[in-house]
Coordinates of C-alpha atoms and ligand atoms in Angstrom, one line a residue:
M1 CA 119.0 -14.2 -85.8
Q2 CA 118.0 -14.7 -89.4
K3 CA 118.7 -18.4 -89.0
T4 CA 116.6 -18.7 -85.8
L5 CA 113.7 -16.9 -87.4
T6 CA 113.8 -19.2 -90.5
A7 CA 113.9 -22.3 -88.2
L8 CA 110.9 -21.0 -86.3
L9 CA 108.9 -20.4 -89.5
V10 CA 109.7 -23.9 -90.8
T11 CA 108.6 -25.5 -87.5
L12 CA 105.4 -23.5 -87.6
A13 CA 104.7 -24.4 -91.2
L14 CA 105.1 -28.1 -90.4
W15 CA 103.1 -27.8 -87.2
L16 CA 100.1 -25.9 -88.5
P17 CA 98.7 -28.3 -91.1
V18 CA 98.9 -31.2 -88.7
H19 CA 97.1 -29.4 -85.9
A20 CA 94.5 -27.9 -88.3
E21 CA 93.7 -31.4 -89.5
G22 CA 93.8 -32.9 -86.0
E23 CA 94.9 -36.4 -85.0
W24 CA 92.8 -39.5 -85.4
V25 CA 91.9 -41.5 -82.3
D26 CA 90.5 -44.9 -81.9
I27 CA 87.3 -45.3 -79.8
V28 CA 87.0 -48.8 -78.6
N29 CA 83.8 -50.0 -77.0
G30 CA 83.3 -52.7 -74.4
T31 CA 86.3 -52.1 -72.3
L32 CA 86.9 -49.9 -69.2
W33 CA 88.5 -46.6 -70.0
Q34 CA 91.8 -45.6 -68.4
D35 CA 92.5 -42.0 -67.5
T36 CA 95.8 -40.3 -68.3
D37 CA 97.1 -41.5 -64.9
G38 CA 96.3 -45.1 -65.8
N39 CA 93.3 -45.3 -63.4
T40 CA 89.9 -46.6 -64.4
V41 CA 87.5 -43.9 -65.5
Q42 CA 84.5 -43.8 -63.2
A43 CA 82.0 -41.4 -64.8
H44 CA 78.8 -43.4 -65.3
A45 CA 75.6 -41.8 -66.7
P46 CA 78.0 -39.1 -67.9
G47 CA 77.1 -35.4 -68.6
F48 CA 79.2 -33.4 -71.0
L49 CA 80.1 -29.8 -71.6
C50 CA 82.4 -28.6 -74.4
R51 CA 84.2 -25.2 -74.0
D52 CA 86.9 -23.9 -76.3
G53 CA 87.7 -27.3 -77.7
V54 CA 87.9 -29.0 -74.3
W55 CA 85.3 -31.7 -73.4
Y56 CA 84.4 -32.0 -69.7
M57 CA 82.7 -35.1 -68.6
C58 CA 81.2 -35.6 -65.1
G59 CA 79.6 -38.8 -64.0
E60 CA 78.9 -41.3 -61.2
D61 CA 82.0 -42.8 -59.5
R62 CA 80.5 -46.3 -58.9
S63 CA 83.7 -47.8 -57.4
R64 CA 81.7 -48.0 -54.2
A65 CA 78.6 -49.1 -56.2
F66 CA 75.7 -47.6 -54.4
R67 CA 77.4 -44.6 -52.8
P68 CA 78.4 -42.7 -56.0
D69 CA 80.5 -39.5 -55.8
V70 CA 80.7 -37.3 -58.9
N71 CA 84.0 -37.3 -60.8
L72 CA 85.1 -34.8 -63.4
Y73 CA 87.5 -35.4 -66.4
S74 CA 88.6 -33.4 -69.4
S75 CA 89.7 -34.4 -72.8
R76 CA 90.3 -32.8 -76.3
D77 CA 89.6 -36.0 -78.2
L78 CA 87.1 -38.1 -76.1
V79 CA 89.8 -40.8 -75.6
H80 CA 92.6 -39.2 -73.4
W81 CA 90.7 -38.3 -70.3
T82 CA 92.5 -36.4 -67.5
F83 CA 91.0 -36.8 -64.0
L84 CA 90.2 -33.3 -62.6
G85 CA 88.9 -34.5 -59.2
K86 CA 85.7 -35.4 -57.3
I87 CA 83.4 -32.4 -57.7
I88 CA 80.6 -33.7 -55.5
E89 CA 81.6 -36.1 -52.7
N90 CA 79.7 -38.2 -50.2
G91 CA 80.2 -36.9 -46.7
V92 CA 82.0 -33.7 -48.0
T93 CA 79.8 -31.6 -50.3
D94 CA 76.5 -31.9 -48.5
P95 CA 75.6 -33.3 -45.1
E96 CA 72.6 -35.3 -46.6
L97 CA 74.8 -36.9 -49.3
G98 CA 75.8 -40.4 -48.3
R99 CA 73.2 -40.5 -45.5
R100 CA 69.7 -39.8 -46.6
R101 CA 70.5 -39.1 -50.3
M102 CA 72.5 -40.4 -53.2
I103 CA 73.3 -38.8 -56.6
E104 CA 72.5 -40.3 -60.0
R105 CA 72.9 -38.8 -63.5
A106 CA 74.9 -35.6 -62.7
K107 CA 74.9 -33.3 -65.7
L108 CA 77.0 -30.2 -66.3
L109 CA 76.0 -26.8 -67.6
Y110 CA 77.7 -23.5 -68.1
S111 CA 75.8 -20.2 -67.8
E112 CA 77.1 -17.6 -70.2
K113 CA 75.0 -15.1 -68.2
T114 CA 76.7 -15.7 -64.8
G115 CA 79.9 -17.3 -65.9
K116 CA 79.2 -20.1 -63.4
Y117 CA 79.2 -23.9 -63.8
V118 CA 76.0 -25.7 -62.7
V119 CA 75.3 -29.4 -62.0
W120 CA 71.8 -30.8 -62.0
C121 CA 71.2 -34.3 -60.9
H122 CA 68.8 -36.9 -59.6
W123 CA 68.9 -36.6 -55.7
E124 CA 67.5 -39.8 -54.3
S125 CA 66.8 -41.9 -51.2
H126 CA 67.9 -45.5 -51.3
N127 CA 64.4 -46.8 -52.1
Y128 CA 63.8 -44.2 -54.8
G129 CA 61.0 -42.8 -52.7
A130 CA 62.3 -39.3 -52.4
S131 CA 62.1 -38.6 -56.2
E132 CA 64.0 -35.4 -56.0
A133 CA 66.5 -33.3 -58.0
A134 CA 69.4 -31.2 -56.9
C135 CA 71.4 -28.3 -58.3
F136 CA 75.0 -27.3 -57.5
V137 CA 77.0 -24.3 -58.6
A138 CA 80.7 -23.3 -58.8
D139 CA 82.8 -20.5 -60.1
S140 CA 85.2 -22.9 -61.8
V141 CA 84.5 -26.2 -63.6
Q142 CA 86.6 -28.0 -61.1
G143 CA 84.6 -26.6 -58.2
P144 CA 84.2 -26.3 -55.3
Y145 CA 80.5 -26.9 -55.9
R146 CA 77.9 -26.0 -53.3
K147 CA 74.4 -27.2 -53.3
V148 CA 71.9 -24.5 -54.2
W149 CA 68.7 -26.4 -54.0
S150 CA 67.2 -29.9 -53.7
G151 CA 63.7 -31.2 -53.8
R152 CA 60.8 -32.0 -56.1
P153 CA 60.9 -29.5 -59.0
L154 CA 57.6 -27.5 -58.8
G155 CA 56.5 -30.2 -56.3
I156 CA 56.6 -32.9 -59.0
K157 CA 58.2 -36.3 -58.2
S158 CA 61.4 -36.5 -60.4
R159 CA 63.8 -39.3 -61.1
D160 CA 66.1 -40.1 -64.0
C161 CA 67.2 -36.8 -65.6
N162 CA 69.2 -34.9 -68.1
V163 CA 69.8 -31.3 -69.2
F164 CA 69.8 -29.6 -72.6
T165 CA 71.1 -26.1 -73.5
D166 CA 69.4 -24.7 -76.6
D167 CA 71.2 -22.5 -79.2
D168 CA 69.8 -19.4 -77.6
G169 CA 71.4 -20.3 -74.2
T170 CA 68.1 -21.4 -72.6
A171 CA 68.7 -24.4 -70.4
W172 CA 66.2 -27.2 -69.7
F173 CA 66.0 -30.0 -67.1
I174 CA 64.2 -33.1 -68.3
S175 CA 63.2 -35.9 -65.9
T176 CA 61.1 -38.9 -65.4
T177 CA 58.1 -37.7 -63.3
E178 CA 55.4 -39.0 -61.0
E179 CA 56.5 -42.5 -60.3
N180 CA 58.1 -43.1 -63.7
Q181 CA 54.9 -42.3 -65.6
H182 CA 55.8 -39.3 -67.7
L183 CA 58.7 -37.1 -68.8
G184 CA 58.8 -33.6 -67.4
L185 CA 60.4 -30.8 -69.3
F186 CA 61.4 -28.0 -66.9
R187 CA 62.7 -24.7 -68.2
L188 CA 65.5 -23.3 -66.1
S189 CA 65.9 -19.7 -64.9
D190 CA 68.5 -17.5 -66.7
D191 CA 71.1 -18.4 -64.0
M192 CA 70.2 -22.1 -64.5
L193 CA 69.8 -22.4 -60.7
S194 CA 66.1 -22.9 -60.5
V195 CA 63.1 -24.4 -62.4
T196 CA 60.6 -21.9 -63.8
D197 CA 58.0 -23.9 -65.5
H198 CA 57.0 -27.5 -66.5
T199 CA 55.5 -29.2 -69.5
Q200 CA 54.5 -32.8 -69.3
L201 CA 55.7 -34.9 -72.3
F202 CA 54.9 -38.5 -73.3
P203 CA 52.1 -38.9 -70.6
G204 CA 51.9 -42.5 -69.3
K205 CA 54.7 -43.8 -71.6
S206 CA 57.1 -44.6 -68.7
R207 CA 60.3 -43.3 -70.3
E208 CA 63.6 -42.7 -68.6
A209 CA 67.2 -41.9 -69.5
P210 CA 66.2 -39.0 -71.7
A211 CA 68.8 -37.4 -74.0
V212 CA 68.0 -34.4 -76.3
V213 CA 70.0 -33.1 -79.3
R214 CA 69.1 -30.3 -81.7
V215 CA 69.9 -31.0 -85.4
D216 CA 69.2 -28.4 -88.0
G217 CA 66.5 -26.7 -85.9
R218 CA 64.8 -30.0 -85.0
Y219 CA 64.9 -31.6 -81.6
F220 CA 65.4 -35.3 -81.2
M221 CA 64.9 -37.1 -77.9
L222 CA 66.1 -40.6 -77.1
S223 CA 64.7 -42.5 -74.1
S224 CA 64.5 -46.0 -72.6
A225 CA 61.8 -47.9 -70.8
C226 CA 62.1 -48.3 -67.0
T227 CA 63.6 -51.7 -66.4
G228 CA 66.1 -50.9 -63.6
W229 CA 69.7 -51.7 -64.7
R230 CA 68.6 -54.1 -67.5
P231 CA 68.8 -52.7 -71.0
N232 CA 65.7 -52.3 -73.2
Q233 CA 64.6 -50.9 -76.5
C234 CA 65.7 -47.3 -77.1
K235 CA 63.0 -45.1 -78.6
I236 CA 63.2 -41.8 -80.5
S237 CA 60.8 -38.9 -81.0
H238 CA 61.3 -35.5 -82.7
S239 CA 59.7 -32.1 -82.8
D240 CA 60.4 -28.6 -84.0
S241 CA 59.5 -27.3 -80.6
L242 CA 60.7 -28.6 -77.2
T243 CA 57.3 -28.0 -75.5
S244 CA 54.9 -29.5 -78.0
G245 CA 54.5 -31.5 -81.2
W246 CA 56.7 -34.5 -80.3
T247 CA 56.1 -37.4 -82.7
P248 CA 55.0 -40.9 -81.4
L249 CA 57.9 -42.8 -79.9
E250 CA 59.6 -45.1 -82.5
N251 CA 62.1 -47.9 -82.0
I252 CA 65.7 -47.2 -82.8
G253 CA 68.7 -49.6 -82.8
D254 CA 68.3 -53.2 -81.6
A255 CA 65.9 -54.4 -79.0
V256 CA 68.3 -53.7 -76.1
A257 CA 70.0 -50.5 -77.4
Y258 CA 73.2 -52.6 -77.9
R259 CA 73.0 -53.3 -74.1
T260 CA 73.1 -49.6 -73.2
Q261 CA 70.9 -46.9 -71.8
A262 CA 71.3 -43.4 -73.3
A263 CA 73.3 -40.8 -71.3
A264 CA 74.0 -38.1 -74.0
V265 CA 74.2 -37.2 -77.6
L266 CA 77.4 -35.3 -78.4
T267 CA 77.6 -32.8 -81.2
I268 CA 81.2 -32.6 -82.6
K269 CA 81.4 -29.4 -84.6
G270 CA 84.4 -30.2 -86.7
T271 CA 86.2 -28.1 -89.3
K272 CA 85.0 -30.4 -92.0
Q273 CA 81.7 -31.8 -90.7
T274 CA 79.4 -32.0 -87.7
T275 CA 79.2 -35.5 -86.2
Y276 CA 76.8 -36.8 -83.6
L277 CA 77.8 -39.4 -81.1
Y278 CA 75.5 -41.5 -78.9
V279 CA 76.9 -42.1 -75.4
G280 CA 75.2 -44.7 -73.3
D281 CA 75.9 -46.9 -70.2
R282 CA 76.3 -50.6 -70.4
W283 CA 75.3 -51.1 -66.8
M284 CA 76.2 -54.2 -64.6
D285 CA 78.9 -55.4 -66.9
P286 CA 79.0 -57.6 -64.8
D287 CA 78.6 -55.3 -61.8
L288 CA 78.0 -51.6 -61.3
P289 CA 81.7 -50.5 -60.9
N290 CA 82.5 -52.3 -64.1
S291 CA 79.7 -50.7 -66.1
K292 CA 81.0 -49.5 -69.4
I293 CA 80.6 -46.2 -71.3
I294 CA 79.7 -47.0 -75.0
I295 CA 80.0 -44.4 -77.8
F296 CA 79.0 -44.7 -81.4
P297 CA 78.1 -42.4 -84.3
I298 CA 74.5 -41.6 -85.0
T299 CA 73.3 -39.8 -88.1
F300 CA 70.3 -37.7 -89.0
D301 CA 68.7 -37.2 -92.4
G302 CA 65.7 -34.9 -92.2
T303 CA 63.5 -36.5 -89.6
E304 CA 65.3 -39.9 -89.9
C305 CA 67.9 -41.0 -87.3
R306 CA 70.1 -44.0 -87.5
F307 CA 72.4 -45.7 -84.9
H308 CA 75.7 -46.9 -86.2
Y309 CA 76.8 -49.2 -83.4
C310 CA 80.3 -50.5 -83.8
E311 CA 82.9 -52.1 -81.5
R312 CA 85.4 -49.5 -82.6
F313 CA 85.7 -46.5 -84.8
R314 CA 88.2 -43.8 -85.7
L315 CA 87.4 -40.2 -84.9
N316 CA 89.1 -37.0 -85.9
P317 CA 87.9 -34.7 -83.1
V318 CA 89.2 -31.6 -85.0
T319 CA 87.7 -32.1 -88.4
G320 CA 84.7 -34.1 -87.0
E321 CA 85.3 -36.9 -89.5
Y322 CA 84.9 -40.6 -88.4
Q323 CA 85.6 -44.0 -90.0
I324 CA 83.9 -47.2 -89.1
P325 CA 86.0 -50.2 -90.1
D326 CA 84.3 -52.8 -92.4
Ligands
DGJ1 C1 67.8 -46.9 -64.4 C2 68.2 -45.5 -64.4 O1 68.4 -45.0 -65.6 C3 69.5 -45.4 -63.6 O2 70.0 -44.1 -63.6 C4 69.2 -46.0 -62.2 O3 68.3 -45.2 -61.6 C5 68.7 -47.4 -62.3 N1 67.5 -47.4 -63.1 C6 68.3 -47.9 -60.9 O4 67.7 -49.2 -61.0

C-alpha cells in the first residue's frame, strides 16, 4: 500500500510541472492543416470560442467550393484539431440552405446567461443580393443547431460579418452594410439571439472582414477593402468605446496582408503572458477548397499594433509564450 502511494506521488510530481508548463507546438503557415483523423481541415473564415482551455473553431467547409457547410473542430493547442462534425449542413439544417441561401463567415458565441451556443453568419443568395444574416442556437457546442432568425438586421443590408463578446458578456455582431459601404455594429440581446440596436462605423469606407479584439481596455478593429477573393491592404483602427471614437483607418502589415484576409484575433491568456494571434484566410490558394488558414503573432503597445508575420513559430498554449525563429 505504502509503495503504491509513493509511486503515485512520484508520478504526480513528475507530471505536474510538465503540464503546468505546457508543451510547445509548431504552427506552420502555408500548408493545409490535417485534423486528428488525418483529414484536411475545412474551416474557412473561422470563428473561435475558448472554454475551459478548449478552443472550438467553426468555419466554412469549402470542399464543395460554393456550397459551404459549417464544420466544427476542437483543440487545446491550436495545432491538433479534432473534427466534431458538421454543425450546419446544406439540405439538412434549414430548407433554404443550399437552395436560395449559402452561409459565409460562421462565428461561434456562448451565452453565459442562457448556457446556449449561438452561431451568427452571413446568409446570402448566390449573387450576394440578399445581403442577410442568420442566427442559429444549440444546447451543446456540437449541436444540433436550429435556425432562430434570418434576414437583414434592423432592415439593414448586411454582408461580411464577425462577432465580439466584451468583458462584461455583451455580444456584438459587426457586418459590412448597405452594399459594402459601411460597417454596422449591432448590439445583441442578452440571449444573443437577436439584434437590438445599430451604430454605423467607418461610413463610406467600404471595409469588410472585420475582426475586433480588446486589449487593456482599448478596442482594436482590423478590416480589409472589398476586392472579392483577392487580398488587399489590412487596416486598423482603435477606440476606447465600441460605438464611437474610432481613429482613422491606418495601414498595417504589407500591402496584401501577407495574402490573407482577417478572420479573428485570438487572445491566449497564458500562465506567463497574454499573447494575441492574427488568424486570416489565404483564399484561392489556388482554389477555394485549398484556401489556407494563416496564423501569426500580433503585438500591442499602447495604441500601437504590429503584425509579426512568419512562416512558422512555436507556441506554448499553456504559458502563452511564443518564439519566432530567426
Ligand atoms: C470577400 C469576403 O470576405 C468573403 O467572405 C467572400 O464573401 C468573398 N468576398 C466573396 O467574393
